[in-house]
Short mmCIF file of C-alpha atoms in Angstrom, two decimals:
data_model
loop_
_atom_site.label_atom_id
_atom_site.label_comp_id
_atom_site.label_asym_id
_atom_site.label_seq_id
_atom_site.Cartn_x
_atom_site.Cartn_y
_atom_site.Cartn_z
CA MET Y 1 -5.38 35.10 17.15
CA THR Y 2 -4.70 31.43 16.54
CA GLN Y 3 -7.51 29.44 15.38
CA THR Y 4 -7.78 25.48 17.01
CA LEU Y 5 -8.80 23.21 14.33
CA LYS Y 6 -11.40 20.49 15.51
CA ILE Y 7 -9.81 16.99 14.84
CA GLN Y 8 -12.80 14.99 12.51
CA THR Y 9 -13.42 11.36 12.58
CA LEU Y 10 -12.36 9.81 9.05
CA THR Y 11 -15.07 8.25 7.81
CA LYS Y 12 -15.67 7.74 3.78
CA ASN Y 13 -18.53 10.26 3.65
CA ALA Y 14 -16.77 13.82 4.96
CA PHE Y 15 -13.99 12.97 3.72
CA ALA Y 16 -15.74 12.30 0.22
CA LEU Y 17 -14.70 16.19 -1.41
CA TYR Y 18 -10.96 15.33 -0.72
CA GLY Y 19 -10.25 11.69 -1.46
CA ASP Y 20 -10.65 7.60 -0.72
CA VAL Y 21 -10.51 6.02 2.84
CA ILE Y 22 -9.06 3.10 2.22
CA GLU Y 23 -10.30 0.49 4.62
CA ALA Y 24 -12.33 -3.01 4.68
CA ASP Y 25 -15.17 -2.06 3.83
CA PRO Y 26 -17.90 -4.85 4.29
CA SER Y 27 -20.14 -3.98 1.49
CA ARG Y 28 -16.68 -4.39 -0.89
CA MET Y 29 -16.21 -7.61 0.50
CA ARG Y 30 -15.77 -11.06 -1.34
CA LEU Y 31 -14.30 -14.63 -0.53
CA ILE Y 32 -11.45 -15.69 -2.28
CA ASN Y 33 -8.75 -18.21 -2.30
CA ASN Y 34 -11.13 -20.86 -1.05
CA GLY Y 35 -12.06 -19.25 1.51
CA THR Y 36 -9.19 -18.68 3.75
CA THR Y 37 -8.88 -14.27 2.00
CA GLU Y 38 -11.54 -11.63 2.59
CA ARG Y 39 -10.77 -9.23 -0.64
CA TYR Y 40 -12.40 -5.85 0.46
CA HIS Y 41 -12.27 -5.17 -3.60
CA ALA Y 42 -11.53 -1.76 -5.71
CA LEU Y 43 -12.19 0.67 -2.30
CA ALA Y 44 -9.80 3.52 -4.72
CA GLU Y 45 -8.00 4.51 -7.54
CA PRO Y 46 -4.19 5.19 -7.89
CA VAL Y 47 -4.51 8.04 -11.04
CA ALA Y 48 -1.44 9.63 -12.82
CA VAL Y 49 -2.06 12.19 -15.24
CA GLY Y 50 -0.05 14.04 -18.53
CA GLN Y 51 3.38 12.44 -18.44
CA PRO Y 52 4.78 10.10 -17.25
CA GLU Y 53 1.91 8.83 -16.54
CA ARG Y 54 3.62 6.17 -13.89
CA LEU Y 55 2.88 4.92 -11.00
CA ILE Y 56 5.19 4.49 -7.86
CA PHE Y 57 5.36 2.56 -5.03
CA ASN Y 58 7.38 4.31 -2.42
CA ILE Y 59 7.79 4.13 1.84
CA PHE Y 60 7.72 7.34 3.31
CA ARG Y 61 8.95 7.57 7.25
CA GLY Y 62 8.21 10.53 8.67
CA GLN Y 63 8.98 12.31 11.91
CA PRO Y 64 6.49 12.39 14.82
CA ARG Y 65 4.99 15.69 15.32
CA GLN Y 66 5.19 17.78 18.15
CA PHE Y 67 2.28 19.71 19.79
CA PRO Y 68 0.23 22.60 19.38
CA TYR Y 69 1.35 21.96 16.08
CA ALA Y 70 1.31 24.74 13.83
CA ILE Y 71 -0.91 23.85 9.97
CA ASP Y 72 1.15 26.85 7.88
CA MET Y 73 1.13 25.43 4.86
CA MET Y 74 -0.24 22.93 2.67
CA GLU Y 75 0.11 21.55 -1.09
CA ARG Y 76 -1.41 19.84 -3.79
CA HIS Y 77 -0.17 17.35 -6.94
CA PRO Y 78 -1.58 18.91 -9.99
CA PHE Y 79 -0.53 15.28 -12.16
CA GLY Y 80 -2.12 12.63 -9.82
CA SER Y 81 -3.49 10.89 -6.68
CA GLN Y 82 -1.85 10.23 -3.76
CA SER Y 83 -2.01 7.65 -1.66
CA PHE Y 84 -1.12 6.82 2.20
CA VAL Y 85 -1.37 2.78 3.90
CA PRO Y 86 0.00 2.53 7.58
CA MET Y 87 2.67 -0.47 7.94
CA SER Y 88 3.97 0.59 11.45
CA GLY Y 89 -0.04 0.09 12.82
CA ARG Y 90 0.02 3.78 14.13
CA PRO Y 91 -2.85 6.24 13.67
CA PHE Y 92 -1.68 9.40 12.27
CA LEU Y 93 -3.11 12.92 11.02
CA VAL Y 94 -3.95 14.22 7.80
CA ALA Y 95 -5.27 17.73 6.47
CA VAL Y 96 -7.16 18.86 3.47
CA SER Y 97 -8.46 22.34 2.36
CA GLU Y 98 -11.43 23.01 -0.59
CA ASP Y 99 -10.08 24.65 -3.36
CA GLU Y 100 -10.73 28.37 -3.08
CA GLU Y 101 -9.91 30.28 -6.03
CA GLY Y 102 -6.61 28.89 -6.50
CA GLN Y 103 -6.14 28.93 -2.93
CA PRO Y 104 -6.74 26.40 0.50
CA GLY Y 105 -9.45 26.98 2.39
CA GLU Y 106 -9.61 26.45 5.87
CA PRO Y 107 -7.91 23.32 6.18
CA GLN Y 108 -9.98 20.23 7.60
CA VAL Y 109 -8.20 18.27 9.86
CA PHE Y 110 -9.04 13.90 10.72
CA LEU Y 111 -7.87 11.48 12.69
CA ALA Y 112 -6.70 8.60 10.50
CA GLN Y 113 -6.98 5.31 12.39
CA ALA Y 114 -4.08 2.68 11.89
CA HIS Y 115 -6.34 0.26 9.90
CA GLN Y 116 -7.19 3.22 7.74
CA GLY Y 117 -5.35 4.32 4.65
CA VAL Y 118 -6.23 7.59 2.59
CA ASN Y 119 -5.77 8.96 -1.26
CA TYR Y 120 -6.18 11.99 -1.58
CA PHE Y 121 -7.77 13.30 -5.44
CA ALA Y 122 -5.02 15.05 -7.93
CA ASN Y 123 -5.18 18.50 -6.88
CA THR Y 124 -6.43 18.37 -3.71
CA TRP Y 125 -4.49 20.50 -1.14
CA HIS Y 126 -3.18 18.94 1.91
CA HIS Y 127 -0.67 19.10 4.41
CA PRO Y 128 2.49 16.64 4.26
CA LEU Y 129 2.21 13.28 6.23
CA MET Y 130 1.88 14.51 10.12
CA ALA Y 131 3.30 10.93 11.92
CA LEU Y 132 1.59 10.64 15.93
CA GLY Y 133 3.97 9.63 18.77
CA GLU Y 134 6.94 7.58 16.79
CA VAL Y 135 9.18 6.98 13.82
CA SER Y 136 6.15 5.95 11.39
CA ASP Y 137 6.39 4.39 7.98
CA PHE Y 138 4.09 4.26 4.89
CA LEU Y 139 2.82 3.09 1.79
CA VAL Y 140 2.95 5.77 -0.82
CA VAL Y 141 1.63 5.31 -4.78
CA ASP Y 142 1.94 8.64 -6.18
CA ARG Y 143 2.53 9.36 -9.93
CA ASP Y 144 7.19 9.95 -10.77
CA ASN Y 145 8.52 13.01 -10.79
CA THR Y 146 7.17 14.72 -8.58
CA ALA Y 147 8.92 17.86 -8.89
CA GLU Y 148 6.59 19.78 -11.53
CA ASN Y 149 3.61 17.84 -9.84
CA LEU Y 150 4.23 19.63 -6.64
CA GLU Y 151 2.46 22.47 -6.18
CA GLU Y 152 2.65 25.08 -2.50
CA PHE Y 153 0.11 27.09 -0.39
CA PHE Y 154 1.58 29.29 3.12
CA PHE Y 155 -0.94 31.03 4.70
CA GLU Y 156 -0.46 33.97 6.73
CA THR Y 157 -1.86 33.38 9.93
CA ALA Y 158 -1.44 29.21 11.00
CA TYR Y 159 -3.45 27.18 11.90
CA ARG Y 160 -3.06 25.41 15.04
CA ILE Y 161 -4.12 21.63 16.05
CA GLU Y 162 -3.75 20.14 19.41
CA GLU Y 163 -2.38 16.62 20.64
CA PRO Y 164 -4.94 14.20 19.26
CA ARG Y 165 -7.06 11.46 21.63
CA THR Y 166 -5.99 8.48 20.11
CA MET V 1 7.17 -38.69 -1.57
CA THR V 2 6.72 -35.21 -0.70
CA GLN V 3 9.45 -32.83 -1.13
CA THR V 4 10.17 -30.23 1.53
CA LEU V 5 10.63 -26.11 0.40
CA LYS V 6 13.12 -25.01 2.55
CA ILE V 7 12.37 -21.26 2.89
CA GLN V 8 14.49 -18.38 2.01
CA THR V 9 15.14 -14.77 3.54
CA LEU V 10 13.06 -11.72 1.09
CA THR V 11 16.31 -9.83 -0.42
CA LYS V 12 15.98 -7.50 -3.50
CA ASN V 13 18.08 -9.92 -5.15
CA ALA V 14 16.94 -13.48 -4.22
CA PHE V 15 13.25 -12.29 -5.21
CA ALA V 16 14.75 -10.51 -9.00
CA LEU V 17 13.14 -13.38 -11.37
CA TYR V 18 9.62 -12.93 -9.90
CA GLY V 19 9.45 -8.71 -8.37
CA ASP V 20 10.02 -6.43 -6.71
CA VAL V 21 10.45 -6.04 -2.55
CA ILE V 22 9.04 -2.77 -1.08
CA GLU V 23 10.91 -1.98 1.56
CA ALA V 24 12.75 0.87 2.96
CA ASP V 25 16.09 0.56 0.96
CA PRO V 26 18.34 3.45 1.99
CA SER V 27 20.37 3.79 -1.21
CA ARG V 28 16.38 4.82 -2.52
CA MET V 29 16.25 7.16 0.27
CA ARG V 30 15.58 11.36 -0.43
CA LEU V 31 14.57 13.93 2.44
CA ILE V 32 11.16 15.83 1.91
CA ASN V 33 9.10 17.43 3.44
CA ASN V 34 11.14 19.65 5.66
CA GLY V 35 13.25 17.24 6.63
CA THR V 36 10.12 15.82 8.38
CA THR V 37 10.06 12.86 6.00
CA GLU V 38 11.78 10.04 4.88
CA ARG V 39 10.97 9.15 1.17
CA TYR V 40 12.47 5.50 -0.06
CA HIS V 41 11.53 6.81 -4.33
CA ALA V 42 9.97 4.50 -6.89
CA LEU V 43 10.75 0.77 -4.37
CA ALA V 44 8.03 -0.82 -7.33
CA GLU V 45 6.09 0.30 -9.86
CA PRO V 46 1.99 -0.99 -10.28
CA VAL V 47 1.49 -2.31 -13.91
CA ALA V 48 -1.82 -3.03 -15.65
CA VAL V 49 -2.02 -4.02 -19.26
CA GLY V 50 -4.93 -4.74 -21.52
CA GLN V 51 -8.21 -3.26 -21.33
CA PRO V 52 -9.29 -2.14 -18.23
CA GLU V 53 -5.64 -0.61 -17.57
CA ARG V 54 -7.68 0.68 -14.28
CA LEU V 55 -5.42 -0.12 -11.81
CA ILE V 56 -6.93 -0.22 -7.99
CA PHE V 57 -6.49 -0.42 -4.50
CA ASN V 58 -7.72 -3.74 -2.14
CA ILE V 59 -7.19 -4.91 1.30
CA PHE V 60 -7.01 -8.62 1.53
CA ARG V 61 -7.57 -10.39 5.09
CA GLY V 62 -5.97 -13.61 5.82
CA GLN V 63 -6.61 -16.39 7.42
CA PRO V 64 -3.83 -17.60 8.87
CA ARG V 65 -2.28 -20.43 7.28
CA GLN V 66 -1.66 -23.83 9.38
CA PHE V 67 1.37 -25.61 9.38
CA PRO V 68 2.62 -28.40 7.88
CA TYR V 69 0.84 -26.81 5.07
CA ALA V 70 0.78 -28.40 1.61
CA ILE V 71 1.05 -25.95 -1.16
CA ASP V 72 -1.01 -27.87 -3.95
CA MET V 73 -1.09 -24.52 -6.26
CA MET V 74 0.27 -21.61 -8.09
CA GLU V 75 -1.66 -19.14 -10.58
CA ARG V 76 -0.30 -16.07 -11.93
CA HIS V 77 -2.06 -12.87 -13.89
CA PRO V 78 -1.38 -12.24 -17.33
CA PHE V 79 -2.85 -8.71 -17.62
CA GLY V 80 -0.56 -7.02 -14.06
CA SER V 81 1.61 -6.83 -11.61
CA GLN V 82 -0.27 -7.52 -8.06
CA SER V 83 1.42 -6.31 -4.79
CA PHE V 84 0.70 -7.18 -0.78
CA VAL V 85 2.32 -4.67 1.93
CA PRO V 86 1.38 -5.66 5.35
CA MET V 87 -0.78 -2.91 7.90
CA SER V 88 -0.95 -5.49 10.48
CA GLY V 89 2.88 -6.06 11.47
CA ARG V 90 2.94 -9.11 10.87
CA PRO V 91 5.31 -11.63 8.84
CA PHE V 92 3.95 -13.50 5.79
CA LEU V 93 5.30 -16.45 3.32
CA VAL V 94 5.31 -15.84 -0.39
CA ALA V 95 5.51 -19.26 -2.99
CA VAL V 96 6.91 -18.32 -6.29
CA SER V 97 8.14 -20.90 -9.62
CA GLU V 98 9.63 -19.87 -12.40
CA ASP V 99 7.52 -21.05 -16.12
CA GLU V 100 8.75 -24.06 -17.45
CA GLU V 101 6.39 -24.18 -20.84
CA GLY V 102 3.33 -23.03 -19.17
CA GLN V 103 3.57 -24.75 -16.00
CA PRO V 104 5.09 -23.47 -12.61
CA GLY V 105 8.72 -25.14 -12.21
CA GLU V 106 9.56 -26.04 -8.40
CA PRO V 107 8.20 -23.49 -5.72
CA GLN V 108 10.73 -20.77 -4.27
CA VAL V 109 9.50 -19.87 -0.88
CA PHE V 110 10.60 -16.43 1.23
CA LEU V 111 9.68 -15.16 4.22
CA ALA V 112 8.69 -11.27 4.29
CA GLN V 113 9.27 -9.83 7.87
CA ALA V 114 6.56 -7.02 8.37
CA HIS V 115 8.31 -4.41 7.06
CA GLN V 116 8.88 -6.06 3.63
CA GLY V 117 5.82 -6.13 0.52
CA VAL V 118 6.27 -8.64 -2.67
CA ASN V 119 5.07 -7.18 -5.88
CA TYR V 120 4.30 -9.86 -8.42
CA PHE V 121 5.38 -8.52 -11.83
CA ALA V 122 2.77 -9.47 -14.53
CA ASN V 123 2.33 -13.26 -15.34
CA THR V 124 4.74 -14.90 -12.33
CA TRP V 125 3.44 -17.74 -10.59
CA HIS V 126 2.92 -17.64 -7.37
CA HIS V 127 1.22 -18.96 -3.98
CA PRO V 128 -1.55 -16.73 -2.95
CA LEU V 129 -1.80 -15.13 0.31
CA MET V 130 -0.21 -16.65 3.39
CA ALA V 131 -0.68 -15.28 6.16
CA LEU V 132 1.22 -16.43 9.62
CA GLY V 133 -0.15 -16.70 12.55
CA GLU V 134 -2.99 -14.36 13.01
CA VAL V 135 -5.84 -12.78 11.20
CA SER V 136 -4.05 -10.16 8.88
CA ASP V 137 -4.54 -7.52 6.40
CA PHE V 138 -2.65 -6.57 3.07
CA LEU V 139 -2.60 -3.66 1.32
CA VAL V 140 -2.82 -4.99 -2.31
CA VAL V 141 -2.91 -2.89 -6.03
CA ASP V 142 -4.01 -5.31 -9.43
CA ARG V 143 -5.29 -4.62 -12.65
CA ASP V 144 -9.63 -5.10 -11.78
CA ASN V 145 -11.06 -6.99 -13.35
CA THR V 146 -9.60 -9.94 -11.81
CA ALA V 147 -11.66 -12.59 -13.56
CA GLU V 148 -10.28 -12.57 -17.40
CA ASN V 149 -6.61 -12.07 -15.33
CA LEU V 150 -6.20 -15.59 -14.02
CA GLU V 151 -4.42 -18.40 -14.56
CA GLU V 152 -4.10 -21.66 -12.07
CA PHE V 153 -2.05 -24.77 -12.03
CA PHE V 154 -3.15 -27.69 -9.58
CA PHE V 155 0.33 -29.85 -8.89
CA GLU V 156 -0.02 -33.40 -9.27
CA THR V 157 1.74 -33.48 -6.06
CA ALA V 158 1.62 -30.97 -3.43
CA TYR V 159 4.57 -29.48 -2.19
CA ARG V 160 5.40 -29.42 2.06
CA ILE V 161 6.08 -26.44 4.04
CA GLU V 162 6.79 -26.64 8.11
CA GLU V 163 5.84 -24.21 10.75
CA PRO V 164 8.78 -21.02 9.61
CA ARG V 165 10.88 -19.08 12.31
CA THR V 166 9.42 -16.35 12.87
#
């Protein structure tokens, strides 16, 4: 029987095993530019290991997912972090897993709000981009040369997600 | 007499001297994630030179500027690039200058649309963030340790910008 996964609120603490939440955390705020700008400083760090160490900016334009949605695979990038920050002002879904002897464990699903981004740590199992409702753009920072930096795993039995209330 | 600066359309070519435009350029598109996502690949590169080489993600929350606006200074960051990508779905203004013997020349002003970001090259003169209309959030990627990485220049006579039609 297919298991339905609970959709959790995305918070820094709940996500700490998997990556950083990129949001305007008041504890990181400093005023700059003669007081006209609040800088929320050092919310996350993009990382590229091995050669090339080059980090790049990309835009990912995601088709919205249909529900109920089946999570049948996860992927990870051994040589670098990967961040997703909404440019379209829309929420999106994030699914991550702890590693269990080289395979992804049961996925944890989070609803990221329009003002929240995520930065997956290198080698963290995650599901590809899940946009909601409409075609949505995301700024993505990751390591160049993605081919050698991709590992995929397909579940024998897919997990199910119901449409989130956004 | 104060000079009023023309506001130009932000294009890759017009901005090439100063930095990259981060937008969904069709020539950089490849389909990924089983066809559900368009990846616009390697639109720009964040760069940190010297020590620390650490790059960081930040959010800048900018107050909207009032018009007519006086551009009375420019700044530059010798040791790293700095990118601004809108998270609030709003246009913003960008002002940059060529270097003339260690000082910024006449500013070039560009209107960046809500789907466009910029990545200033290291050591490029630019004006601090100019949000338009409402308080707006931007994802900023730059080099950590900003204090030693900041040079400012104040013009004897400020330049003037009229409110752009967005």
